[in-house]
Amino acid sequence: MTTRPAGHVLVEALIAQGVTTAFGVPGESYLAVLDGFHQHRELIRFIACRQEGGAAFMAEAQGKLSGRPGVCFVTRGPGATNASIGIHTAFQDSTPLVLFVGQVASDQRDREAFQELDYRQMFGPGTLGLAKWVGEVQHADRLPEYVARAFHTAMQGRPGPVVVVLPEDMLTTPTNAAVLPRAEPAQAWPAPGALRDLRAMLMAAKQPLLIAGGGGWDAEAARALQRFAENWQLPVGCGFRFQDTFDNRHPLYAGDVGIGINPKLAQRVKDADLIIALGVRLGEMTTGGYTLIEAPRPRQKLVHIHAGPEELGRVYAADLLLQSSMACAAKALEALAAPTHVPWHDWAAAANADYHTNQVAGGVAPLDMAVVMKTVQRLAPEDTIYTNGAGNFSGWLHRFVQYPGLQHHGRTQLACTSGAMGYGLPAAVGAALLHPERTVVNVAGDGDFLMTGQELATASGYGANRGAGRLVSIVVDNGTYGTIRMHQEREYPGRVSGSDLFNPDFVALALAYGWRAARVERTEDFEAAFAQAMAAGAPMLIHLKLDADVSTSRSTLGAIRDAAQKAGR
């Protein structure tokens, strides 16, 4: 091998891993890597973002969509701290991601040099840490080894983020190190004896419920999951913000188990005599604050199947624990011999009927978000990717959009289970750059959008709307941090503090970034605006002006305040 700077070797190692796009904000700590991107610009591109949080979100979105680690580069100190929100999101969402962080030169370590931090302490791996592993490359010759390990670790077991620290002087050191082969995750199958126990538990059940979600799924695993559900006629719910794990149009679909859950589905979770949790962590959002499935010992029989052995038994003392990759677990489950008749046909049919009833909402004037979401789904292609960050606005998207199972088109929902505001727009940009042939629709709240709204410039600058697909951002503007205002009215009715927002003209803002834009204040005007967004041309922002009282898809601020006052708060 010829001798070249380690920064160039790093880029070559990424190419060997199949990486074609990396996101980041440039910094002087890794100039040698940026030169490597220039050297290999025909094979890999570096997308310069406007803030490291947006860059990390874009990389996380591509990791979700591809199943391979998204890649992000940031400089030391503030660059790393800004990017940490994306690392936390990748950890909680079980998304493979590799963050490369520039570091001060080796001869300046431990002097609190300019922007110096200890990244092993900062990202501290562990069950409640930010990353699965943090490594610092001290020797240029070992750089390919660290890259290969980072990719293996990010994909192995429960997928997640890895941080690789790059001292500035190491990156300029000449090396003839050879890159290593493309990393592929090892797959783990569930123990045969445990599968026999699971079948026996199913045979004894009267009201079972399957809850699926989490990371590590692929199209074939999703198809196997559907066949397992059909063989046993199991009602299927999807974990919080993993609604595309199972086809929402299937007659066995029961709905999403998360924030804003259908009250009838919540009761069904409580009433189940057997819950099979497949791939989901069973965190606070999916379990209704650990009330639908009580911790540590549930009332229901519980089978927990997860790729990460550290997750099994961490919260719940389940009746049966199976450690398995989702690609293997679903295939093993579909092979379980089902009886010719199961006693829960009516239970499964009722669960699906409850889901469809939940699709019907009372009319709201002048702007009905339920109609808006249904109009989006009717006019957008079936393989549209929907993205969102955090806020009450997302309740309408989650409730009224039906996601096809990922066996049809891959991931169609990019939504952070970490509850990170500002995720949706960068995720949409990352998705559009990865899949220019697909339409991407971001739904954002006004507070959520302005966390990362400057990434409109990234979309424009790198042609995120140049393919056959379309890129649309729908900004729901009610002039308040809606979720916080809702909680204020519930706990301190009428005492509003710190939750009001003072917003710009979103249409003018979008136009300034080279986007098309329209303002909509009435339901009947939305369809024409969205049809325009589906036409050829630049990406488009649609600014929806919503009354602040319209708090959620189920209630208003006034109703929440009245109920709190009646309760004596």
Steps between C-alpha positions, in 0.01 A plus 500: 500500500616853429561737787236771546368718785288317756214736422490360148516143633196574716299604195614189315391287796153659484479425128591138576205492741266608221460859620414745222388798711629652824349796684669756718614852573861563394763565765872566509551189712437268205620693195692193383173304480332779304794482258438126478139567401630728227746236385222240469213732405391273215420219748379678814352840578520716811181695575585818690211577734416817690518358853639176642167395650344513154794308353467224762125478439558461126751221560260332745219515244717334238596231754131431565420477132797294387568276799868592461669762720438861408822702514555843653815712549529782752781700649608496863323662795190691386473288187479182705263645758267625226504156337421319826125543447524280190707242688242483777226458239690219326553323834136517608374414151748210454640653180849416368712816476869590514603845619858609427624779727812706440727529804789720605847384403652224713776723641236743634280248682395554862591871500143619435615602156265692272161320501653189660263244656532143620257324264519167677357676805256711301344223292564236768379165370254307710133420538417866565791651313497676165697249294565128476875554478745791494846447351790738445751427225853562625692338211434567132579141403208376713242736348338236271470267801309764697268575207418132450436454872277808506283364218479153656407642840239738358316211327560213742228391744284799578608757236619836625752785477878478530744789544852500351737776616764627258804692635594770251866398467408134448294593195798664328738211574606305187399133499477211259226322700263287294126538548301206636202322337144618528353420842189286521314438827499151649147363531371326813218246492265437794557183700284209369389406851378853565300490177326185621415679825363797307276272294367339817419844642315592181302177512388587854407862422151643452579867428855539365650819356820541298685833529774543237757771435854609577806495277663227293204417273524437128240426233528123528465511878188716462352249256576217743335698780186538292492128423542417872211731589283349225582141595389562858245778426673728750400865541809715447578837652810702410727653764533875542608658170568168333161490326646383168619167648162344411264597216240734650250394232513133604185355664709391801636849572390634838666844501804674646593451865645836601416862584138581418409131492145407410336454844344174382841366399643607835231297672571208268867502603389483864246224429738279299595174668816466288716774350775416252734800484705456183793738455356780716678619814171540690601849607296767672312614188398153378384392846312817594747589774534134600127479578362305202767239565595539864866487604677301617247213497215535248150368564504352149717210396793665323734366231777747418708445185783744442835516320683650797562263790554800727139606440344169599403498867623857553153636575259209483508161669348333194371145491720423200806681366643436152813670369490514120559724202172613350592351163524159668229535764221572252601207278512268800156613616339447162615136516306435822223255415162664558178315583214491250289711734585762763254629762576868449356568153243744641766664719721568195210621286387738774852641532506583129149646515610726788793618288271599212258674736796701629556625144177698524522841668253778566529802274710799607473847345649693338796261455445127555832318544337158459381600153842648424677173581251290305539734202878461513468123496249505216716720275848376590646178355468183707876483560516854644735540797345697788720675756429691818667629814338548841177677588124459519473566126639150437188344651301571184769347279528187715125454531376570148779390263507130420853368453559207266713229657869540427487178295339709222722809472747489788466751780226757449502652851793696637404622846723522804398304807742718698256792472763727345359824363642598163542145371243504220642750249861371499366143487297597194805653333708189574223278365461704182875488433506122550181434300457779243242284323263502802275772636587618851252688718611666822234605751635743759371726773604864503731458801626169365572641154700800620743275688657393168320710236829626360548157339264626227824641360663155500207358305521779243878496472533126445195447280288295738208538257673418169369145455156375407382538859384810684614664824232673706505653846164569667541743792215495751510842665292555814732757658585288800705209627182293482603198705630715785191723488280189520686378809482849654122511457472150648716568806475879542179602315499857369857568620695524174871574516782454251303309236399785266684528169566804281543370148630637171311499174566136407405558136751784463762292680455206262511725194826650625653151500387430144196290590148547373249583771131545576297604803182309587248601767191304387449130439357552153815680384746227595445257214593754233816594690608140542423421135735786411765343724462173309568678170850524355734770620674608816420357844201659668402617846132521597432725799186391689359757741327310782309639797699446819193350668513201261747316717487133401314264268266420792455816709536877527686717747168633626371152574825402673490819711136449598566139603800606710303774674217260578758264650603781734843574355 
